[in-house]
């Protein structure tokens, strides 16, 4: 009778663990299928083993090309970012994961896509990992627009003064400095 209870307890614990694993796998599958971010499985040689549709669309490759082994994160990385990949590989091997990096990938058509990539080694694997990839194209466009606006304001012919809610000067452009016959450091400190 004690043996029966012990066996029942073990089976119950195993069933609960199996159910938790199924829930976890289901949650990951929903994220993978949601196509909110690019997700890929890779090996340290650069081969991309599996990827979701978001990643494939981001880099311009088809599922057939992926399955044929034609998609490789190492060859898709421009040379000026190779050192970041090397650092990520070392981190993955030592910590089991790497810090997110900003870099670019070559698309299939050789245009570039700015991305943020982070990843981790798979449990129990020595050279296989998983990564997320976020397309930073819109972010880069917005930053460029902001830089252009800042340049335009700084070089505008009219005086522009930024002040906070207490009327303290935060910043000024060159025209404001010239019209007040001061440099921006002196103007901001007064």
mmCIF file of C-alpha atoms in Angstrom, residues 2-3 7-8 27 32 40-42 66 68 72 83 85 97 102 112 122-123 129-130 137 154 158 183 189:
data_model
loop_
_atom_site.group_PDB
_atom_site.id
_atom_site.type_symbol
_atom_site.label_atom_id
_atom_site.label_comp_id
_atom_site.label_asym_id
_atom_site.label_seq_id
_atom_site.Cartn_x
_atom_site.Cartn_y
_atom_site.Cartn_z
ATOM 1 C CA UNK A 2 2.875 2.388 0.810
ATOM 2 C CA UNK A 3 4.523 1.437 -2.476
ATOM 3 C CA UNK A 7 4.185 5.354 -7.125
ATOM 4 C CA UNK A 8 0.994 7.417 -7.353
ATOM 5 C CA UNK A 27 3.626 30.136 -24.455
ATOM 6 C CA UNK A 32 7.274 32.574 -32.007
ATOM 7 C CA UNK A 40 15.818 32.268 -34.742
ATOM 8 C CA UNK A 41 17.726 29.194 -33.708
ATOM 9 C CA UNK A 42 21.368 29.101 -34.763
ATOM 10 C CA UNK A 66 16.453 28.715 -44.882
ATOM 11 C CA UNK A 68 18.415 24.723 -47.887
ATOM 12 C CA UNK A 72 23.830 32.375 -42.189
ATOM 13 C CA UNK A 83 33.750 42.114 -33.476
ATOM 14 C CA UNK A 85 29.389 38.983 -33.035
ATOM 15 C CA UNK A 97 23.583 34.378 -22.927
ATOM 16 C CA UNK A 102 22.884 46.921 -32.147
ATOM 17 C CA UNK A 112 21.146 46.663 -44.877
ATOM 18 C CA UNK A 122 19.973 26.361 -25.423
ATOM 19 C CA UNK A 123 20.026 24.305 -22.248
ATOM 20 C CA UNK A 129 21.287 28.935 -29.343
ATOM 21 C CA UNK A 130 18.231 31.111 -29.758
ATOM 22 C CA UNK A 137 14.592 50.664 -39.238
ATOM 23 C CA UNK A 154 20.650 75.135 -34.184
ATOM 24 C CA UNK A 158 15.993 83.328 -35.989
ATOM 25 C CA UNK A 183 27.933 82.320 -25.934
ATOM 26 C CA UNK A 189 24.409 79.938 -16.651
#
